[in-house]
Protein backbone atom coordinates (compact mmCIF):
# COMPACT_ATOMS: atom_id res chain seq x y z
CA UNK A 1 0.00 0.00 0.00
CA UNK A 2 1.29 3.44 -0.88
CA UNK A 3 1.96 5.60 2.13
CA UNK A 4 0.78 9.18 2.64
CA UNK A 5 3.49 11.77 1.99
CA UNK A 6 3.62 13.02 5.59
CA UNK A 7 3.69 9.52 7.08
CA UNK A 8 7.21 9.92 8.41
CA UNK A 9 8.89 10.13 11.85
CA UNK A 10 10.02 12.80 12.71
CA UNK A 11 7.11 14.61 11.06
CA UNK A 12 8.53 17.03 8.46
CA UNK A 13 8.27 20.80 8.79
CA UNK A 14 6.31 21.17 5.54
CA UNK A 15 4.43 18.53 3.51
CA UNK A 16 2.56 19.36 0.30
CA UNK A 17 1.04 16.14 -1.10
CA UNK A 18 0.13 15.87 -4.77
CA UNK A 19 -2.61 13.25 -4.35
CA UNK A 20 -2.92 12.30 -8.02
CA UNK A 21 0.84 11.78 -8.38
CA UNK A 22 3.09 8.87 -7.49
CA UNK A 23 6.26 7.28 -8.77
CA UNK A 24 7.38 3.65 -8.72
CA UNK A 25 10.95 2.43 -8.51
CA UNK A 26 11.61 -0.54 -10.78
CA UNK A 27 14.36 -2.51 -12.48
CA UNK A 28 14.95 0.33 -14.98
CA UNK A 29 15.54 2.94 -12.28
CA UNK A 30 18.94 4.59 -12.26
CA UNK A 31 20.50 7.13 -9.91
CA UNK A 32 22.16 10.48 -10.66
CA UNK A 33 24.45 11.84 -7.97
CA UNK A 34 25.70 15.41 -8.37
CA UNK A 35 29.25 16.22 -7.25
CA UNK A 36 29.54 16.07 -3.48
CA UNK A 37 26.62 13.67 -3.07
CA UNK A 38 28.37 10.40 -3.92
CA UNK A 39 28.77 9.17 -0.34
CA UNK A 40 25.15 9.82 0.55
CA UNK A 41 24.15 8.15 -2.73
CA UNK A 42 26.01 5.04 -1.54
CA UNK A 43 23.92 5.05 1.66
CA UNK A 44 20.76 5.30 -0.44
CA UNK A 45 21.78 2.45 -2.71
CA UNK A 46 22.71 0.29 0.28
CA UNK A 47 19.22 0.93 1.66
CA UNK A 48 17.41 0.21 -1.62
CA UNK A 49 19.29 -2.66 -3.26
CA UNK A 50 18.71 -5.62 -0.91
CA UNK A 51 14.91 -5.51 -0.78
CA UNK A 52 14.27 -4.31 -4.34
CA UNK A 53 16.82 -6.66 -5.85
CA UNK A 54 17.44 -3.97 -8.49
CA UNK A 55 20.88 -2.89 -9.65
CA UNK A 56 20.06 0.84 -9.57
CA UNK A 57 23.05 1.85 -11.71
CA UNK A 58 24.39 5.38 -11.84
CA UNK A 59 23.42 7.45 -14.90
CA UNK A 60 23.27 11.10 -15.99
CA UNK A 61 19.49 11.27 -16.11
CA UNK A 62 18.36 8.94 -13.33
CA UNK A 63 14.84 8.89 -11.96
CA UNK A 64 16.43 9.31 -8.53
CA UNK A 65 18.47 12.50 -8.43
CA UNK A 66 20.63 13.72 -5.56
CA UNK A 67 22.03 17.22 -5.36
CA UNK A 68 23.11 19.95 -2.96
CA UNK A 69 21.84 23.50 -2.63
CA UNK A 70 23.47 25.46 0.19
CA UNK A 71 20.61 27.97 0.13
CA UNK A 72 18.45 25.42 1.98
CA UNK A 73 20.70 25.72 5.04
CA UNK A 74 22.53 23.21 7.23
CA UNK A 75 20.84 19.83 7.77
CA UNK A 76 17.82 20.91 5.72
CA UNK A 77 16.48 19.09 2.69
CA UNK A 78 13.83 19.11 0.02
CA UNK A 79 12.30 15.96 -1.42
CA UNK A 80 10.11 16.12 -4.50
CA UNK A 81 8.27 13.11 -5.88
CA UNK A 82 6.81 13.61 -9.36
CA UNK A 83 5.71 11.19 -12.08
CA UNK A 84 9.27 11.29 -13.43
CA UNK A 85 11.00 10.28 -10.23
CA UNK A 86 12.40 11.59 -6.97
CA UNK A 87 14.63 14.59 -6.49
CA UNK A 88 16.50 14.83 -3.19
CA UNK A 89 18.22 18.12 -2.41
CA UNK A 90 20.31 18.70 0.70
CA UNK A 91 21.38 22.03 2.15
CA UNK A 92 24.55 20.08 2.92
CA UNK A 93 25.46 16.36 2.84
CA UNK A 94 23.82 15.86 6.26
CA UNK A 95 20.58 17.34 4.96
CA UNK A 96 20.76 15.08 1.92
CA UNK A 97 21.30 12.10 4.25
CA UNK A 98 18.08 13.09 6.05
CA UNK A 99 16.26 13.26 2.72
CA UNK A 100 17.39 9.66 2.17
CA UNK A 101 16.00 8.66 5.58
CA UNK A 102 12.67 10.24 4.69
CA UNK A 103 12.55 8.49 1.31
CA UNK A 104 13.18 5.14 3.01
CA UNK A 105 10.15 5.70 5.23
CA UNK A 106 8.00 6.71 2.23
CA UNK A 107 8.64 3.37 0.53
CA UNK A 108 6.66 0.26 1.56
CA UNK A 109 7.84 -1.34 4.83
CA UNK A 110 9.33 -4.28 2.92
CA UNK A 111 12.14 -1.94 1.80
CA UNK A 112 13.78 -2.84 5.13
CA UNK A 113 13.96 -6.54 4.24
CA UNK A 114 17.38 -8.04 3.60
CA UNK A 115 16.35 -10.07 0.53
CA UNK A 116 14.34 -9.24 -2.64
CA UNK A 117 10.61 -8.74 -2.05
CA UNK A 118 7.81 -8.85 -4.61
CA UNK A 119 6.39 -5.40 -3.93
CA UNK A 120 5.43 -2.35 -6.02
CA UNK A 121 7.93 0.22 -4.78
CA UNK A 122 5.59 3.18 -5.06
CA UNK A 123 6.25 6.54 -3.42
CA UNK A 124 3.50 9.15 -2.92
CA UNK A 125 3.79 12.40 -4.93
CA UNK A 126 4.39 15.91 -3.65
CA UNK A 127 7.02 18.03 -1.95
CA UNK A 128 8.55 17.83 1.54
CA UNK A 129 10.63 20.73 2.82
CA UNK A 130 12.25 19.97 6.12
CA UNK A 131 14.80 21.24 8.63
CA UNK A 132 15.56 20.52 12.28
CA UNK A 133 14.23 22.48 15.23
CA UNK A 134 17.41 21.77 17.24
CA UNK A 135 21.02 21.20 16.21
CA UNK A 136 21.67 18.66 18.99
CA UNK A 137 19.50 15.55 18.67
CA UNK A 138 21.08 12.95 20.86
CA UNK A 139 21.05 9.47 22.20
CA UNK A 140 23.21 8.34 25.12
CA UNK A 141 24.34 4.79 25.64
CA UNK A 142 25.72 3.63 29.01
CA UNK A 143 28.52 1.23 28.07
CA UNK A 144 29.89 1.24 31.63
CA UNK A 145 27.19 -0.67 33.53
CA UNK A 146 26.71 -3.06 30.60
CA UNK A 147 29.36 -3.11 27.93
CA UNK A 148 28.16 -2.95 24.32
CA UNK A 149 30.61 -4.22 21.71
CA UNK A 150 31.67 -2.15 18.71
CA UNK A 151 29.28 -4.16 16.52
CA UNK A 152 26.43 -3.52 18.95
CA UNK A 153 27.12 0.22 19.11
CA UNK A 154 27.16 0.34 15.29
CA UNK A 155 23.88 -1.57 15.16
CA UNK A 156 22.31 0.87 17.64
CA UNK A 157 23.56 3.76 15.50
CA UNK A 158 22.02 2.19 12.40
CA UNK A 159 18.71 1.95 14.24
CA UNK A 160 18.65 5.56 15.49
CA UNK A 161 19.86 7.44 12.39
CA UNK A 162 16.55 6.87 10.53
CA UNK A 163 15.09 9.28 13.10
CA UNK A 164 17.64 12.01 12.24
CA UNK A 165 19.60 11.68 15.49
CA UNK A 166 22.99 13.40 15.12
CA UNK A 167 24.84 12.92 18.44
CA UNK A 168 25.89 9.71 20.19
CA UNK A 169 26.92 10.33 23.79
CA UNK A 170 28.86 7.38 25.19
CA UNK A 171 28.89 7.06 29.00
CA UNK A 172 32.31 5.40 29.09
CA UNK A 173 33.13 5.21 32.80
CA UNK A 174 31.29 4.57 36.04
CA UNK A 175 31.69 2.89 39.43
CA UNK A 176 31.51 -0.59 37.90
CA UNK A 177 33.84 -0.32 34.93
CA UNK A 178 36.13 1.78 32.73
CA UNK A 179 35.53 1.15 29.01
CA UNK A 180 38.08 3.21 27.06
CA UNK A 181 41.79 2.47 26.85
CA UNK A 182 43.96 5.31 28.21
CA UNK A 183 47.66 4.82 27.39
CA UNK A 184 49.00 6.89 30.28
CA UNK A 185 46.85 5.05 32.86
CA UNK A 186 46.72 1.51 31.42
CA UNK A 187 45.33 -0.21 34.50
CA UNK A 188 42.00 1.62 34.03
CA UNK A 189 41.00 -0.91 31.40
CA UNK A 190 43.46 -3.70 32.29
CA UNK A 191 41.77 -3.99 35.68
CA UNK A 192 38.42 -2.19 35.44
CA UNK A 193 37.58 -3.31 31.91
CA UNK A 194 38.19 -6.92 32.83
CA UNK A 195 36.01 -9.92 33.61
CA UNK A 196 33.06 -9.35 35.88
CA UNK A 197 33.05 -5.54 35.76
CA UNK A 198 29.50 -5.21 34.42
CA UNK A 199 26.51 -4.95 36.75
CA UNK A 200 25.99 -8.30 38.50
CA UNK A 201 29.37 -9.51 37.29
CA UNK A 202 28.69 -9.36 33.55
CA UNK A 203 31.49 -8.34 31.23
CA UNK A 204 34.37 -8.00 30.43
CA UNK A 205 34.68 -5.14 28.00
CA UNK A 206 36.47 -2.03 26.90
CA UNK A 207 37.33 -0.30 23.63
CA UNK A 208 40.92 -0.14 22.45
CA UNK A 209 41.74 3.21 20.89
CA UNK A 210 41.47 1.69 17.42
CA UNK A 211 38.05 0.23 18.19
CA UNK A 212 36.86 3.53 19.59
CA UNK A 213 38.16 5.37 16.51
CA UNK A 214 36.23 2.87 14.41
CA UNK A 215 32.99 3.79 16.23
CA UNK A 216 33.73 7.51 15.80
CA UNK A 217 34.37 7.05 12.06
CA UNK A 218 31.27 4.88 11.56
CA UNK A 219 29.18 7.53 13.33
CA UNK A 220 30.72 10.35 11.28
CA UNK A 221 29.84 8.56 8.03
CA UNK A 222 26.23 8.80 9.25
CA UNK A 223 26.56 12.47 10.26
CA UNK A 224 26.62 11.54 13.95
CA UNK A 225 29.06 13.25 16.34
CA UNK A 226 30.33 11.11 19.22
CA UNK A 227 30.29 12.85 22.62
CA UNK A 228 32.53 10.95 25.06
CA UNK A 229 31.71 11.14 28.77
CA UNK A 230 34.24 10.59 31.53
CA UNK A 231 32.08 10.84 34.65
CA UNK A 232 33.64 12.69 37.62
CA UNK A 233 34.16 13.56 40.46
CA UNK A 234 31.61 10.86 41.43
CA UNK A 235 31.03 7.51 39.70
CA UNK A 236 34.77 6.75 39.86
CA UNK A 237 35.03 3.55 41.90
CA UNK A 238 36.39 1.61 38.90
CA UNK A 239 39.18 4.19 38.43
CA UNK A 240 40.06 4.00 42.13
CA UNK A 241 40.14 0.19 42.09
CA UNK A 242 42.76 0.45 39.34
CA UNK A 243 44.65 3.39 40.87
CA UNK A 244 44.32 3.59 44.68
CA UNK A 245 46.31 6.85 44.69
CA UNK A 246 43.09 8.47 43.44
CA UNK A 247 41.45 7.86 46.85
CA UNK A 248 41.81 9.99 49.99
CA UNK A 249 43.61 7.29 52.00
CA UNK A 250 45.44 5.58 49.12
CA UNK A 251 43.71 2.27 49.82
CA UNK A 252 42.05 0.48 46.91
CA UNK A 253 38.29 0.14 47.33
CA UNK A 254 36.48 -3.12 46.54
CA UNK A 255 35.23 -3.48 42.95
CA UNK A 256 31.49 -2.81 42.85
CA UNK A 257 28.90 -4.22 40.45
CA UNK A 258 25.72 -3.30 42.35
CA UNK A 259 23.31 -0.51 41.40
CA UNK A 260 24.09 1.99 44.14
CA UNK A 261 25.23 5.49 43.12
CA UNK A 262 26.81 8.44 44.92
CA UNK A 263 29.43 6.68 47.05
CA UNK A 264 32.74 7.36 45.25
CA UNK A 265 34.63 10.61 44.66
CA UNK A 266 37.88 11.86 43.29
CA UNK A 267 39.76 13.95 45.85
CA UNK A 268 39.47 17.68 45.16
CA UNK A 269 42.45 18.57 47.34
CA UNK A 270 45.01 16.17 45.80
CA UNK A 271 47.23 17.13 42.87
CA UNK A 272 47.30 13.54 41.57
CA UNK A 273 43.62 14.00 40.81
CA UNK A 274 44.25 16.75 38.28
CA UNK A 275 47.25 15.02 36.71
CA UNK A 276 44.95 12.04 36.14
CA UNK A 277 42.09 14.14 34.77
CA UNK A 278 44.40 16.13 32.47
CA UNK A 279 45.92 12.95 31.01
CA UNK A 280 42.55 11.30 30.47
CA UNK A 281 40.94 14.38 28.91
CA UNK A 282 43.93 14.93 26.62
CA UNK A 283 43.78 11.34 25.34
CA UNK A 284 40.00 11.35 24.96
CA UNK A 285 40.08 14.70 23.15
CA UNK A 286 42.67 13.30 20.73
CA UNK A 287 40.14 10.60 19.77
CA UNK A 288 37.33 13.13 19.38
CA UNK A 289 36.81 15.09 16.15
CA UNK A 290 33.57 16.55 17.55
CA UNK A 291 33.46 19.72 19.68
CA UNK A 292 32.24 18.27 23.00
CA UNK A 293 33.82 16.55 26.00
CA UNK A 294 31.30 15.45 28.64
CA UNK A 295 32.69 15.46 32.18
CA UNK A 296 29.68 14.01 33.98
CA UNK A 297 29.42 15.79 37.30
CA UNK A 298 26.20 14.05 38.38
CA UNK A 299 25.22 12.52 41.71
CA UNK A 300 28.42 13.56 43.52
CA UNK A 301 26.91 12.80 46.93
CA UNK A 302 30.27 11.65 48.29
CA UNK A 303 31.86 15.03 47.45
CA UNK A 304 31.23 18.06 49.72
CA UNK A 305 29.65 21.05 47.99
CA UNK A 306 32.87 23.00 48.44
CA UNK A 307 35.05 20.19 47.07
CA UNK A 308 32.65 19.79 44.14
CA UNK A 309 33.04 23.43 43.18
CA UNK A 310 36.83 23.27 43.62
CA UNK A 311 36.97 20.17 41.45
CA UNK A 312 34.79 21.49 38.62
CA UNK A 313 36.60 24.85 38.63
CA UNK A 314 39.94 23.05 38.26
CA UNK A 315 38.68 20.66 35.56
CA UNK A 316 36.93 23.17 33.26
CA UNK A 317 40.25 24.77 32.22
CA UNK A 318 41.64 21.28 31.55
CA UNK A 319 38.79 20.77 29.08
CA UNK A 320 39.48 24.18 27.55
CA UNK A 321 43.15 23.21 27.17
CA UNK A 322 42.10 20.37 24.89
CA UNK A 323 40.23 22.83 22.65
CA UNK A 324 36.91 21.16 23.39
CA UNK A 325 33.62 22.48 24.71
CA UNK A 326 32.62 21.13 28.16
CA UNK A 327 29.30 19.38 28.67
CA UNK A 328 28.19 18.25 32.12
CA UNK A 329 25.06 17.00 33.81
CA UNK A 330 23.23 20.04 35.17
CA UNK A 331 24.74 19.76 38.67
CA UNK A 332 27.83 21.28 37.03
CA UNK A 333 26.00 24.65 37.08
CA UNK A 334 26.95 24.88 40.78
CA UNK A 335 29.91 26.91 39.52
CA UNK A 336 29.95 29.86 37.14
CA UNK A 337 30.62 28.21 33.80
CA UNK A 338 32.61 29.45 30.82
CA UNK A 339 30.24 30.74 28.12
CA UNK A 340 30.69 27.75 25.82
CA UNK A 341 29.85 25.15 28.54
CA UNK A 342 26.66 23.11 28.10
CA UNK A 343 24.51 21.65 30.86
CA UNK A 344 22.40 18.54 30.40
CA UNK A 345 19.28 18.62 32.57
CA UNK A 346 18.26 15.15 33.74
CA UNK A 347 16.14 15.40 36.86
CA UNK A 348 12.36 15.21 37.24
CA UNK A 349 11.83 18.44 39.20
CA UNK A 350 9.84 21.19 37.51
CA UNK A 351 12.39 23.90 38.32
CA UNK A 352 16.17 24.07 38.59
CA UNK A 353 17.79 27.31 39.67
CA UNK A 354 21.29 26.18 38.63
CA UNK A 355 20.38 25.26 35.06
CA UNK A 356 18.19 28.37 34.66
CA UNK A 357 20.90 30.61 36.13
CA UNK A 358 23.51 29.21 33.78
CA UNK A 359 21.10 29.62 30.86
CA UNK A 360 20.59 33.26 31.84
CA UNK A 361 24.36 33.69 31.59
CA UNK A 362 24.33 32.15 28.12
CA UNK A 363 25.10 28.47 28.77
CA UNK A 364 23.14 26.25 26.40
CA UNK A 365 21.06 23.36 27.72
CA UNK A 366 20.47 19.82 26.47
CA UNK A 367 17.09 18.61 27.77
CA UNK A 368 16.98 15.01 29.03
CA UNK A 369 14.37 14.96 31.80
CA UNK A 370 14.29 11.47 33.30
CA UNK A 371 10.51 11.32 33.57
CA UNK A 372 10.16 11.90 29.79
CA UNK A 373 13.31 11.07 27.87
CA UNK A 374 15.01 8.29 29.90
CA UNK A 375 14.79 5.17 27.79
CA UNK A 376 15.78 3.02 30.78
CA UNK A 377 12.60 3.80 32.72
CA UNK A 378 9.97 1.06 32.66
CA UNK A 379 7.10 1.65 30.22
CA UNK A 380 4.64 0.42 32.85
CA UNK A 381 4.80 -1.34 36.21
CA UNK A 382 5.00 -4.78 34.56
CA UNK A 383 7.88 -3.98 32.15
CA UNK A 384 10.51 -6.68 32.85
CA UNK A 385 13.55 -4.45 32.20
CA UNK A 386 14.38 -0.98 33.40
CA UNK A 387 14.20 1.16 36.52
CA UNK A 388 11.35 3.27 37.88
CA UNK A 389 12.90 5.91 40.13
CA UNK A 390 11.60 8.62 37.75
CA UNK A 391 8.22 6.87 37.42
CA UNK A 392 7.10 4.85 34.45
CA UNK A 393 7.42 6.41 30.98
CA UNK A 394 4.76 5.32 28.50
CA UNK A 395 5.15 6.17 24.81
CA UNK A 396 2.63 8.96 25.26
CA UNK A 397 4.60 10.41 28.20
CA UNK A 398 7.80 10.25 26.16
CA UNK A 399 6.04 12.18 23.37
CA UNK A 400 3.70 14.64 25.08
CA UNK A 401 6.02 17.31 26.47
CA UNK A 402 8.05 20.15 25.10
CA UNK A 403 11.66 20.99 25.97
CA UNK A 404 11.01 24.75 25.83
CA UNK A 405 8.36 24.40 28.57
CA UNK A 406 10.24 22.02 30.82
CA UNK A 407 12.09 24.45 33.11
CA UNK A 408 11.20 28.06 33.93
CA UNK A 409 14.05 30.22 32.66
CA UNK A 410 15.06 27.74 29.95
CA UNK A 411 13.28 28.65 26.71
CA UNK A 412 13.66 27.81 23.05
CA UNK A 413 16.75 29.95 22.47
CA UNK A 414 18.53 28.48 25.52
CA UNK A 415 18.28 24.96 24.17
CA UNK A 416 21.07 23.26 22.28
CA UNK A 417 18.74 20.32 21.88
CA UNK A 418 17.22 17.18 23.29
CA UNK A 419 18.73 13.79 24.12
CA UNK A 420 17.42 10.38 25.16
CA UNK A 421 19.77 8.54 27.58
CA UNK A 422 19.75 4.77 27.91
CA UNK A 423 21.33 3.62 31.18
CA UNK A 424 22.18 -0.04 31.20
CA UNK A 425 22.00 -1.37 34.77
CA UNK A 426 19.21 -3.81 33.84
CA UNK A 427 20.24 -4.47 30.24
CA UNK A 428 22.23 -7.55 29.20
CA UNK A 429 22.08 -7.47 25.39
CA UNK A 430 21.50 -5.29 22.35
CA UNK A 431 17.96 -6.70 22.16
CA UNK A 432 17.35 -5.44 25.70
CA UNK A 433 18.53 -1.98 24.65
CA UNK A 434 16.26 -2.06 21.59
CA UNK A 435 13.18 -3.00 23.59
CA UNK A 436 13.70 0.02 25.83
CA UNK A 437 14.58 2.43 23.00
CA UNK A 438 11.87 1.45 20.54
CA UNK A 439 9.36 2.96 20.25
CA UNK A 440 10.22 5.76 22.71
CA UNK A 441 13.37 6.96 20.92
CA UNK A 442 11.33 7.97 17.83
CA UNK A 443 9.09 10.00 20.17
CA UNK A 444 12.01 11.95 21.61
CA UNK A 445 13.63 12.25 18.17
CA UNK A 446 10.47 13.87 16.80
CA UNK A 447 10.54 16.39 19.66
CA UNK A 448 14.15 17.20 18.79
CA UNK A 449 13.60 17.55 15.02
CA UNK A 450 10.04 18.60 14.20
CA UNK A 451 8.47 22.05 14.60
CA UNK A 452 6.42 22.17 17.75
CA UNK A 453 3.28 23.13 15.82
CA UNK A 454 3.58 20.06 13.57
CA UNK A 455 3.51 17.61 16.48
CA UNK A 456 0.36 15.80 17.53
CA UNK A 457 -0.05 12.63 19.61
CA UNK A 458 -2.86 11.09 17.54
CA UNK A 459 -0.88 11.64 14.35
CA UNK A 460 2.27 10.26 15.98
CA UNK A 461 0.44 7.13 17.18
CA UNK A 462 -0.73 6.42 13.63
CA UNK A 463 2.68 7.02 12.10
CA UNK A 464 4.41 4.96 14.77
CA UNK A 465 2.19 1.94 14.06
CA UNK A 466 3.79 1.68 10.63
CA UNK A 467 7.27 1.23 12.10
CA UNK A 468 6.42 -2.20 13.55
CA UNK A 469 6.79 -4.09 10.25
CA UNK A 470 9.98 -2.18 9.46
CA UNK A 471 11.58 -3.21 12.75
CA UNK A 472 10.44 -6.81 12.20
CA UNK A 473 12.12 -6.85 8.77
CA UNK A 474 15.33 -5.52 10.29
CA UNK A 475 15.26 -7.85 13.28
CA UNK A 476 15.04 -4.94 15.72
CA UNK A 477 13.33 -5.81 19.01
CA UNK A 478 10.70 -3.31 20.17
CA UNK A 479 8.13 -2.97 22.90
CA UNK A 480 4.63 -3.52 21.42
CA UNK A 481 3.17 -0.68 23.47
CA UNK A 482 -0.56 -1.26 23.97
CA UNK A 483 -1.52 2.34 23.14
CA UNK A 484 -0.39 1.80 19.52
CA UNK A 485 -2.49 -0.05 16.92
CA UNK A 486 0.52 -1.84 15.44
CA UNK A 487 0.42 -2.63 11.73
C1 LIG B 1 20.83 8.51 37.41
S1 LIG B 1 20.92 10.47 35.35
C2 LIG B 1 22.14 8.55 36.96
C3 LIG B 1 22.80 7.31 36.54
C4 LIG B 1 21.88 6.13 36.61
C5 LIG B 1 20.50 6.53 36.16
C6 LIG B 1 19.54 5.40 36.10
C7 LIG B 1 22.34 10.62 35.85
C8 LIG B 1 23.06 11.75 35.36
N1 LIG B 1 22.83 9.71 36.71
O1 LIG B 1 23.94 7.09 37.32
O2 LIG B 1 22.37 5.13 35.78
O3 LIG B 1 20.01 7.49 37.06
O4 LIG B 1 18.30 5.79 35.56
Coordinates of N, CA, C and O and ligand atoms in Angstrom, one line a residue, residues 145 235 261 298-299 329 346 374 376-377 387 389 423 425, ligand 1:
X145 N 27.9 0.3 32.7 CA 27.2 -0.7 33.5 C 27.0 -2.0 32.8 O 27.1 -3.1 33.3
X235 N 31.1 8.6 40.7 CA 31.0 7.5 39.7 C 32.4 7.1 39.3 O 32.6 6.7 38.1
X261 N 24.5 4.4 43.7 CA 25.2 5.5 43.1 C 25.6 6.5 44.2 O 25.0 6.4 45.3
X298 N 27.5 14.4 37.7 CA 26.2 14.0 38.4 C 26.4 13.3 39.7 O 27.4 12.7 39.9
X299 N 25.4 13.4 40.5 CA 25.2 12.5 41.7 C 26.5 12.4 42.5 O 26.9 11.3 43.0
X329 N 26.4 17.1 33.3 CA 25.1 17.0 33.8 C 24.8 18.3 34.6 O 25.7 19.0 35.0
X346 N 18.7 16.5 33.7 CA 18.3 15.2 33.7 C 17.2 14.9 34.8 O 16.6 13.8 34.8
X374 N 14.1 9.4 29.5 CA 15.0 8.3 29.9 C 14.5 7.0 29.3 O 13.4 6.5 29.8
X376 N 15.6 4.2 29.9 CA 15.8 3.0 30.8 C 14.7 3.0 31.8 O 14.6 2.0 32.6
X377 N 13.7 3.9 31.8 CA 12.6 3.8 32.7 C 11.6 2.8 32.2 O 11.5 2.6 31.0
X387 N 14.3 0.6 35.2 CA 14.2 1.2 36.5 C 12.9 2.0 36.6 O 12.3 2.2 35.5
X389 N 12.7 4.8 39.1 CA 12.9 5.9 40.1 C 12.3 7.2 39.6 O 11.9 8.1 40.4
X423 N 20.4 4.2 30.2 CA 21.3 3.6 31.2 C 21.1 2.1 31.2 O 20.1 1.6 30.8
X425 N 21.9 -0.5 33.6 CA 22.0 -1.4 34.8 C 21.2 -2.7 34.6 O 21.7 -3.7 35.1
Ligands
LIG1 C1 20.8 8.5 37.4 S1 20.9 10.5 35.4 C2 22.1 8.5 37.0 C3 22.8 7.3 36.5 C4 21.9 6.1 36.6 C5 20.5 6.5 36.2 C6 19.5 5.4 36.1 C7 22.3 10.6 35.8 C8 23.1 11.8 35.4 N1 22.8 9.7 36.7 O1 23.9 7.1 37.3 O2 22.4 5.1 35.8 O3 20.0 7.5 37.1 O4 18.3 5.8 35.6

